Amino acid sequence: MDNSTSYRACEYDLKVRQTIPFYETFHSQVIRLVNVVKPDVTCWVDTGCGTGHLVQQARPVFPDTRFVLADPSEAMLAQARGRLAGTPENGLTFLPPCGSAELGRHLAPAAADVITAVQCHHYLKEPARLEALQTCFHTLRPGGLLVSFENAAPRTAEGARVGLQGWKSFMVAHGRTTEEADKHLARYGTEFFPITVEQHLQLLTQAGFSVVELFWYSHLQAGFYAIK
């Protein structure tokens, strides 16, 4: 594979929508929240940018913002460059392949007003997940905003059973075979590592953020924001 997901970068846009409920909503909710908290954003870093869909949606809303795209996968960055090739290049910066914890190699401290991380940190275990969040904290200016969407673990074993069964039903209803759905769910806890909402909030607080909130939750995915 050419990235951390279970499908190739060139098929990501199709497969992710067959896999994650309300995936399109994640991006619209991010843009809505940034427009409320940081409408005057001048530098927006999208870490784990994938194919660049979020930046493509955000640029018309924030035409004067410089967007910085980062992803550990060169194949994903290539997809993002292709997606954004028809748009003006000014205001777009692509970093070399890097994860969130490596942003400090390419960006100065307090360089960004907003950092977004959509479905990318759940591939990390502690302490790597905390390191990624701390790097985001240091990359933000005072008052800066981090918005993340992650897989979230239920609080009980029964909750996990119900959640995973519901997730499988969604995937099959949206075109994935039963075998594909089972293969994806087998990655739960082995290739991606969901933690509970409470643990997400604790980690963001531990990373240094003064305001930490859950703002979206459905199925086994959750959206959080944190302000430096």
PDB file of C-alpha atoms in Angstrom:
ATOM      1  CA  MET A   1       0.000   0.000   0.000  1.00  0.00           C
ATOM      2  CA  ASP A   2       1.126   3.580  -0.677  1.00  0.00           C
ATOM      3  CA  ASN A   3      -0.406   5.138   2.463  1.00  0.00           C
ATOM      4  CA  SER A   4      -1.744   4.260   5.928  1.00  0.00           C
ATOM      5  CA  THR A   5      -5.306   3.487   4.814  1.00  0.00           C
ATOM      6  CA  SER A   6      -6.532   0.127   3.563  1.00  0.00           C
ATOM      7  CA  TYR A   7      -6.772   1.298  -0.059  1.00  0.00           C
ATOM      8  CA  ARG A   8      -4.504   2.963  -2.587  1.00  0.00           C
ATOM      9  CA  ALA A   9      -4.324   6.738  -2.802  1.00  0.00           C
ATOM     10  CA  CYS A  10      -5.827   6.725  -6.311  1.00  0.00           C
ATOM     11  CA  GLU A  11      -9.021   5.042  -5.041  1.00  0.00           C
ATOM     12  CA  TYR A  12      -9.215   6.792  -1.671  1.00  0.00           C
ATOM     13  CA  ASP A  13     -11.940   9.318  -2.525  1.00  0.00           C
ATOM     14  CA  LEU A  14     -14.369   6.581  -3.555  1.00  0.00           C
ATOM     15  CA  LYS A  15     -13.512   4.026  -0.898  1.00  0.00           C
ATOM     16  CA  VAL A  16     -13.484   6.385   2.076  1.00  0.00           C
ATOM     17  CA  ARG A  17     -17.056   7.442   1.311  1.00  0.00           C
ATOM     18  CA  GLN A  18     -18.061   3.781   1.241  1.00  0.00           C
ATOM     19  CA  THR A  19     -16.337   3.238   4.565  1.00  0.00           C
ATOM     20  CA  ILE A  20     -16.911   6.195   6.904  1.00  0.00           C
ATOM     21  CA  PRO A  21     -20.434   7.480   7.590  1.00  0.00           C
ATOM     22  CA  PHE A  22     -20.924  11.212   7.012  1.00  0.00           C
ATOM     23  CA  TYR A  23     -17.382  11.644   5.686  1.00  0.00           C
ATOM     24  CA  GLU A  24     -18.436  14.623   3.543  1.00  0.00           C
ATOM     25  CA  THR A  25     -19.946  16.210   6.644  1.00  0.00           C
ATOM     26  CA  PHE A  26     -16.558  16.244   8.366  1.00  0.00           C
ATOM     27  CA  HIS A  27     -15.239  18.795   5.887  1.00  0.00           C
ATOM     28  CA  SER A  28     -18.313  21.019   5.939  1.00  0.00           C
ATOM     29  CA  GLN A  29     -18.257  21.009   9.746  1.00  0.00           C
ATOM     30  CA  VAL A  30     -14.560  21.939   9.791  1.00  0.00           C
ATOM     31  CA  ILE A  31     -15.169  24.888   7.463  1.00  0.00           C
ATOM     32  CA  ARG A  32     -18.184  26.028   9.492  1.00  0.00           C
ATOM     33  CA  LEU A  33     -16.206  25.891  12.741  1.00  0.00           C
ATOM     34  CA  VAL A  34     -13.182  27.737  11.338  1.00  0.00           C
ATOM     35  CA  ASN A  35     -15.519  30.415  10.012  1.00  0.00           C
ATOM     36  CA  VAL A  36     -16.869  30.871  13.552  1.00  0.00           C
ATOM     37  CA  VAL A  37     -13.614  30.709  15.537  1.00  0.00           C
ATOM     38  CA  LYS A  38     -10.964  31.948  13.072  1.00  0.00           C
ATOM     39  CA  PRO A  39     -12.682  33.731  10.171  1.00  0.00           C
ATOM     40  CA  ASP A  40      -9.557  35.853   9.630  1.00  0.00           C
ATOM     41  CA  VAL A  41      -7.214  32.850   9.330  1.00  0.00           C
ATOM     42  CA  THR A  42      -4.081  33.744   7.370  1.00  0.00           C
ATOM     43  CA  CYS A  43      -2.240  30.388   7.547  1.00  0.00           C
ATOM     44  CA  TRP A  44      -4.093  27.056   7.627  1.00  0.00           C
ATOM     45  CA  VAL A  45      -2.151  23.795   7.872  1.00  0.00           C
ATOM     46  CA  ASP A  46      -4.004  20.639   6.819  1.00  0.00           C
ATOM     47  CA  THR A  47      -2.019  17.735   8.242  1.00  0.00           C
ATOM     48  CA  GLY A  48      -2.927  14.298   6.940  1.00  0.00           C
ATOM     49  CA  CYS A  49      -4.361  16.181   3.970  1.00  0.00           C
ATOM     50  CA  GLY A  50      -4.975  13.033   1.921  1.00  0.00           C
ATOM     51  CA  THR A  51      -6.205  13.888  -1.556  1.00  0.00           C
ATOM     52  CA  GLY A  52      -6.705  17.580  -0.759  1.00  0.00           C
ATOM     53  CA  HIS A  53     -10.495  17.535  -0.673  1.00  0.00           C
ATOM     54  CA  LEU A  54     -10.775  19.686   2.464  1.00  0.00           C
ATOM     55  CA  VAL A  55      -8.484  22.386   1.074  1.00  0.00           C
ATOM     56  CA  GLN A  56     -10.370  22.356  -2.222  1.00  0.00           C
ATOM     57  CA  GLN A  57     -13.612  22.995  -0.321  1.00  0.00           C
ATOM     58  CA  ALA A  58     -12.106  25.614   2.004  1.00  0.00           C
ATOM     59  CA  ARG A  59     -10.276  27.819  -0.501  1.00  0.00           C
ATOM     60  CA  PRO A  60     -13.372  29.528  -1.961  1.00  0.00           C
ATOM     61  CA  VAL A  61     -14.572  30.324   1.569  1.00  0.00           C
ATOM     62  CA  PHE A  62     -11.158  31.660   2.659  1.00  0.00           C
ATOM     63  CA  PRO A  63      -9.674  33.146  -0.537  1.00  0.00           C
ATOM     64  CA  ASP A  64      -7.005  35.185   1.268  1.00  0.00           C
ATOM     65  CA  THR A  65      -5.686  32.278   3.362  1.00  0.00           C
ATOM     66  CA  ARG A  66      -2.396  30.476   2.734  1.00  0.00           C
ATOM     67  CA  PHE A  67      -2.969  26.722   2.870  1.00  0.00           C
ATOM     68  CA  VAL A  68      -0.158  24.325   3.784  1.00  0.00           C
ATOM     69  CA  LEU A  69      -0.753  20.666   2.914  1.00  0.00           C
ATOM     70  CA  ALA A  70       1.098  17.864   4.713  1.00  0.00           C
ATOM     71  CA  ASP A  71       0.774  14.099   4.559  1.00  0.00           C
ATOM     72  CA  PRO A  72       3.109  11.166   5.300  1.00  0.00           C
ATOM     73  CA  SER A  73       2.291   9.618   1.914  1.00  0.00           C
ATOM     74  CA  GLU A  74       3.837  10.940  -1.287  1.00  0.00           C
ATOM     75  CA  ALA A  75       1.075   9.150  -3.214  1.00  0.00           C
ATOM     76  CA  MET A  76      -1.578  11.102  -1.306  1.00  0.00           C
ATOM     77  CA  LEU A  77       0.278  14.362  -1.906  1.00  0.00           C
ATOM     78  CA  ALA A  78       0.389  13.553  -5.614  1.00  0.00           C
ATOM     79  CA  GLN A  79      -3.397  13.119  -5.597  1.00  0.00           C
ATOM     80  CA  ALA A  80      -3.779  16.446  -3.790  1.00  0.00           C
ATOM     81  CA  ARG A  81      -1.522  18.231  -6.281  1.00  0.00           C
ATOM     82  CA  GLY A  82      -3.595  16.825  -9.108  1.00  0.00           C
ATOM     83  CA  ARG A  83      -6.865  17.840  -7.484  1.00  0.00           C
ATOM     84  CA  LEU A  84      -5.670  21.409  -6.926  1.00  0.00           C
ATOM     85  CA  ALA A  85      -3.751  21.769 -10.192  1.00  0.00           C
ATOM     86  CA  GLY A  86      -6.488  23.826 -11.802  1.00  0.00           C
ATOM     87  CA  THR A  87      -6.574  26.400  -9.006  1.00  0.00           C
ATOM     88  CA  PRO A  88      -4.257  29.381  -8.501  1.00  0.00           C
ATOM     89  CA  GLU A  89      -0.926  28.257  -7.039  1.00  0.00           C
ATOM     90  CA  ASN A  90      -0.477  31.341  -4.892  1.00  0.00           C
ATOM     91  CA  GLY A  91      -1.608  30.564  -1.383  1.00  0.00           C
ATOM     92  CA  LEU A  92      -0.787  26.841  -1.668  1.00  0.00           C
ATOM     93  CA  THR A  93       2.260  25.150  -0.119  1.00  0.00           C
ATOM     94  CA  PHE A  94       2.974  21.416  -0.188  1.00  0.00           C
ATOM     95  CA  LEU A  95       5.386  20.101   2.444  1.00  0.00           C
ATOM     96  CA  PRO A  96       7.611  17.079   1.825  1.00  0.00           C
ATOM     97  CA  PRO A  97       6.016  13.856   3.091  1.00  0.00           C
ATOM     98  CA  CYS A  98       5.654  14.176   6.872  1.00  0.00           C
ATOM     99  CA  GLY A  99       3.327  13.350   9.716  1.00  0.00           C
ATOM    100  CA  SER A 100       1.994  15.798  12.284  1.00  0.00           C
ATOM    101  CA  ALA A 101       4.888  15.188  14.666  1.00  0.00           C
ATOM    102  CA  GLU A 102       7.293  16.280  11.919  1.00  0.00           C
ATOM    103  CA  LEU A 103       5.651  19.613  11.122  1.00  0.00           C
ATOM    104  CA  GLY A 104       8.299  21.386  13.191  1.00  0.00           C
ATOM    105  CA  ARG A 105      10.958  20.360  10.678  1.00  0.00           C
ATOM    106  CA  HIS A 106       9.294  22.458   8.001  1.00  0.00           C
ATOM    107  CA  LEU A 107       7.321  25.152   9.827  1.00  0.00           C
ATOM    108  CA  ALA A 108       8.423  27.656  12.441  1.00  0.00           C
ATOM    109  CA  PRO A 109       6.788  27.663  15.873  1.00  0.00           C
ATOM    110  CA  ALA A 110       3.596  29.730  16.010  1.00  0.00           C
ATOM    111  CA  ALA A 111       3.350  29.736  12.211  1.00  0.00           C
ATOM    112  CA  ALA A 112      -0.322  28.787  11.817  1.00  0.00           C
ATOM    113  CA  ASP A 113      -3.711  30.132  12.827  1.00  0.00           C
ATOM    114  CA  VAL A 114      -5.519  26.863  12.100  1.00  0.00           C
ATOM    115  CA  ILE A 115      -4.454  23.231  11.897  1.00  0.00           C
ATOM    116  CA  THR A 116      -6.844  20.533  10.703  1.00  0.00           C
ATOM    117  CA  ALA A 117      -6.279  16.804  11.135  1.00  0.00           C
ATOM    118  CA  VAL A 118      -9.059  14.692   9.628  1.00  0.00           C
ATOM    119  CA  GLN A 119      -8.901  10.937  10.212  1.00  0.00           C
ATOM    120  CA  CYS A 120      -5.123  10.784  10.527  1.00  0.00           C
ATOM    121  CA  HIS A 121      -3.999  10.561  14.176  1.00  0.00           C
ATOM    122  CA  HIS A 122      -5.843   7.321  14.944  1.00  0.00           C
ATOM    123  CA  TYR A 123      -3.026   5.408  13.249  1.00  0.00           C
ATOM    124  CA  LEU A 124      -0.806   6.446  16.154  1.00  0.00           C
ATOM    125  CA  LYS A 125      -0.417   4.930  19.592  1.00  0.00           C
ATOM    126  CA  GLU A 126       0.624   6.837  22.667  1.00  0.00           C
ATOM    127  CA  PRO A 127       3.074   8.496  23.086  1.00  0.00           C
ATOM    128  CA  ALA A 128       3.220   9.166  19.320  1.00  0.00           C
ATOM    129  CA  ARG A 129      -0.327  10.541  19.315  1.00  0.00           C
ATOM    130  CA  LEU A 130       0.510  12.946  22.137  1.00  0.00           C
ATOM    131  CA  GLU A 131       3.680  14.015  20.318  1.00  0.00           C
ATOM    132  CA  ALA A 132       1.625  14.799  17.194  1.00  0.00           C
ATOM    133  CA  LEU A 133      -0.795  16.934  19.225  1.00  0.00           C
ATOM    134  CA  GLN A 134       2.024  18.734  21.030  1.00  0.00           C
ATOM    135  CA  THR A 135       3.656  19.570  17.708  1.00  0.00           C
ATOM    136  CA  CYS A 136       0.350  20.969  16.466  1.00  0.00           C
ATOM    137  CA  PHE A 137       0.135  23.035  19.662  1.00  0.00           C
ATOM    138  CA  HIS A 138       3.606  24.507  19.165  1.00  0.00           C
ATOM    139  CA  THR A 139       2.931  25.202  15.465  1.00  0.00           C
ATOM    140  CA  LEU A 140      -0.147  27.278  16.317  1.00  0.00           C
ATOM    141  CA  ARG A 141      -0.089  30.936  17.267  1.00  0.00           C
ATOM    142  CA  PRO A 142      -1.648  31.962  20.601  1.00  0.00           C
ATOM    143  CA  GLY A 143      -5.385  31.677  20.150  1.00  0.00           C
ATOM    144  CA  GLY A 144      -4.844  29.249  17.270  1.00  0.00           C
ATOM    145  CA  LEU A 145      -7.366  26.514  16.489  1.00  0.00           C
ATOM    146  CA  LEU A 146      -6.862  22.762  16.055  1.00  0.00           C
ATOM    147  CA  VAL A 147      -9.766  20.806  14.547  1.00  0.00           C
ATOM    148  CA  SER A 148      -9.576  17.030  14.359  1.00  0.00           C
ATOM    149  CA  PHE A 149     -11.840  14.170  13.383  1.00  0.00           C
ATOM    150  CA  GLU A 150     -10.930  10.714  14.647  1.00  0.00           C
ATOM    151  CA  ASN A 151     -12.349   7.261  15.137  1.00  0.00           C
ATOM    152  CA  ALA A 152     -13.664   7.042  18.691  1.00  0.00           C
ATOM    153  CA  ALA A 153     -13.837   3.909  20.805  1.00  0.00           C
ATOM    154  CA  PRO A 154     -17.053   3.131  22.704  1.00  0.00           C
ATOM    155  CA  ARG A 155     -16.842   3.067  26.500  1.00  0.00           C
ATOM    156  CA  THR A 156     -18.004  -0.549  26.883  1.00  0.00           C
ATOM    157  CA  ALA A 157     -17.516  -3.889  25.169  1.00  0.00           C
ATOM    158  CA  GLU A 158     -21.202  -4.007  24.266  1.00  0.00           C
ATOM    159  CA  GLY A 159     -20.967  -0.505  22.837  1.00  0.00           C
ATOM    160  CA  ALA A 160     -18.052  -1.647  20.688  1.00  0.00           C
ATOM    161  CA  ARG A 161     -20.012  -4.663  19.438  1.00  0.00           C
ATOM    162  CA  VAL A 162     -23.035  -2.540  18.504  1.00  0.00           C
ATOM    163  CA  GLY A 163     -20.864   0.162  16.948  1.00  0.00           C
ATOM    164  CA  LEU A 164     -18.843  -2.214  14.826  1.00  0.00           C
ATOM    165  CA  GLN A 165     -21.943  -4.051  13.633  1.00  0.00           C
ATOM    166  CA  GLY A 166     -23.493  -0.743  12.644  1.00  0.00           C
ATOM    167  CA  TRP A 167     -20.307   0.260  10.847  1.00  0.00           C
ATOM    168  CA  LYS A 168     -20.310  -3.009   8.908  1.00  0.00           C
ATOM    169  CA  SER A 169     -23.950  -2.473   7.912  1.00  0.00           C
ATOM    170  CA  PHE A 170     -23.098   0.990   6.591  1.00  0.00           C
ATOM    171  CA  MET A 171     -20.203  -0.285   4.475  1.00  0.00           C
ATOM    172  CA  VAL A 172     -22.221  -3.105   2.924  1.00  0.00           C
ATOM    173  CA  ALA A 173     -25.157  -0.756   2.218  1.00  0.00           C
ATOM    174  CA  HIS A 174     -22.764   1.602   0.416  1.00  0.00           C
ATOM    175  CA  GLY A 175     -21.214  -0.892  -1.967  1.00  0.00           C
ATOM    176  CA  ARG A 176     -18.523  -2.736  -0.059  1.00  0.00           C
ATOM    177  CA  THR A 177     -18.692  -6.521   0.095  1.00  0.00           C
ATOM    178  CA  THR A 178     -19.115  -8.348   3.374  1.00  0.00           C
ATOM    179  CA  GLU A 179     -15.551  -9.593   3.041  1.00  0.00           C
ATOM    180  CA  GLU A 180     -14.226  -6.068   2.472  1.00  0.00           C
ATOM    181  CA  ALA A 181     -16.161  -4.797   5.476  1.00  0.00           C
ATOM    182  CA  ASP A 182     -14.869  -7.584   7.700  1.00  0.00           C
ATOM    183  CA  LYS A 183     -11.310  -6.953   6.519  1.00  0.00           C
ATOM    184  CA  HIS A 184     -11.599  -3.268   7.356  1.00  0.00           C
ATOM    185  CA  LEU A 185     -13.028  -3.915  10.811  1.00  0.00           C
ATOM    186  CA  ALA A 186     -10.216  -6.384  11.499  1.00  0.00           C
ATOM    187  CA  ARG A 187      -7.887  -3.363  11.416  1.00  0.00           C
ATOM    188  CA  TYR A 188      -9.678  -1.925  14.483  1.00  0.00           C
ATOM    189  CA  GLY A 189      -7.181  -2.033  17.325  1.00  0.00           C
ATOM    190  CA  THR A 190      -4.472  -3.581  15.137  1.00  0.00           C
ATOM    191  CA  GLU A 191      -3.739  -1.015  12.393  1.00  0.00           C
ATOM    192  CA  PHE A 192      -5.704   1.958  13.693  1.00  0.00           C
ATOM    193  CA  PHE A 193      -6.204   2.560  17.377  1.00  0.00           C
ATOM    194  CA  PRO A 194      -9.411   4.283  18.489  1.00  0.00           C
ATOM    195  CA  ILE A 195      -9.576   5.798  21.956  1.00  0.00           C
ATOM    196  CA  THR A 196     -12.617   7.024  23.855  1.00  0.00           C
ATOM    197  CA  VAL A 197     -13.930  10.564  23.672  1.00  0.00           C
ATOM    198  CA  GLU A 198     -12.736  11.116  27.236  1.00  0.00           C
ATOM    199  CA  GLN A 199      -9.213  10.006  26.292  1.00  0.00           C
ATOM    200  CA  HIS A 200      -9.204  12.314  23.262  1.00  0.00           C
ATOM    201  CA  LEU A 201     -10.135  15.264  25.454  1.00  0.00           C
ATOM    202  CA  GLN A 202      -7.517  14.342  28.051  1.00  0.00           C
ATOM    203  CA  LEU A 203      -4.775  14.122  25.419  1.00  0.00           C
ATOM    204  CA  LEU A 204      -5.648  17.514  23.959  1.00  0.00           C
ATOM    205  CA  THR A 205      -5.527  19.016  27.422  1.00  0.00           C
ATOM    206  CA  GLN A 206      -2.233  17.272  28.150  1.00  0.00           C
ATOM    207  CA  ALA A 207      -0.831  18.690  24.902  1.00  0.00           C
ATOM    208  CA  GLY A 208      -1.335  22.174  26.329  1.00  0.00           C
ATOM    209  CA  PHE A 209      -4.594  23.476  24.852  1.00  0.00           C
ATOM    210  CA  SER A 210      -6.633  25.766  27.107  1.00  0.00           C
ATOM    211  CA  VAL A 211     -10.014  25.107  25.439  1.00  0.00           C
ATOM    212  CA  VAL A 212     -10.852  21.519  24.513  1.00  0.00           C
ATOM    213  CA  GLU A 213     -14.284  20.471  23.235  1.00  0.00           C
ATOM    214  CA  LEU A 214     -16.193  17.693  21.503  1.00  0.00           C
ATOM    215  CA  PHE A 215     -18.351  19.267  18.782  1.00  0.00           C
ATOM    216  CA  TRP A 216     -19.508  16.357  16.599  1.00  0.00           C
ATOM    217  CA  TYR A 217     -20.183  12.654  17.204  1.00  0.00           C
ATOM    218  CA  SER A 218     -21.821   9.946  15.124  1.00  0.00           C
ATOM    219  CA  HIS A 219     -21.314   6.198  14.793  1.00  0.00           C
ATOM    220  CA  LEU A 220     -17.657   5.579  15.765  1.00  0.00           C
ATOM    221  CA  GLN A 221     -16.279   8.940  14.616  1.00  0.00           C
ATOM    222  CA  ALA A 222     -15.950  12.171  16.574  1.00  0.00           C
ATOM    223  CA  GLY A 223     -14.897  15.756  15.909  1.00  0.00           C
ATOM    224  CA  PHE A 224     -12.929  17.837  18.415  1.00  0.00           C
ATOM    225  CA  TYR A 225     -11.616  21.363  18.553  1.00  0.00           C
ATOM    226  CA  ALA A 226      -8.930  22.869  20.767  1.00  0.00           C
ATOM    227  CA  ILE A 227      -7.739  26.438  21.167  1.00  0.00           C
ATOM    228  CA  LYS A 228      -4.216  27.389  22.226  1.00  0.00           C
TER     229      LYS A 228
END
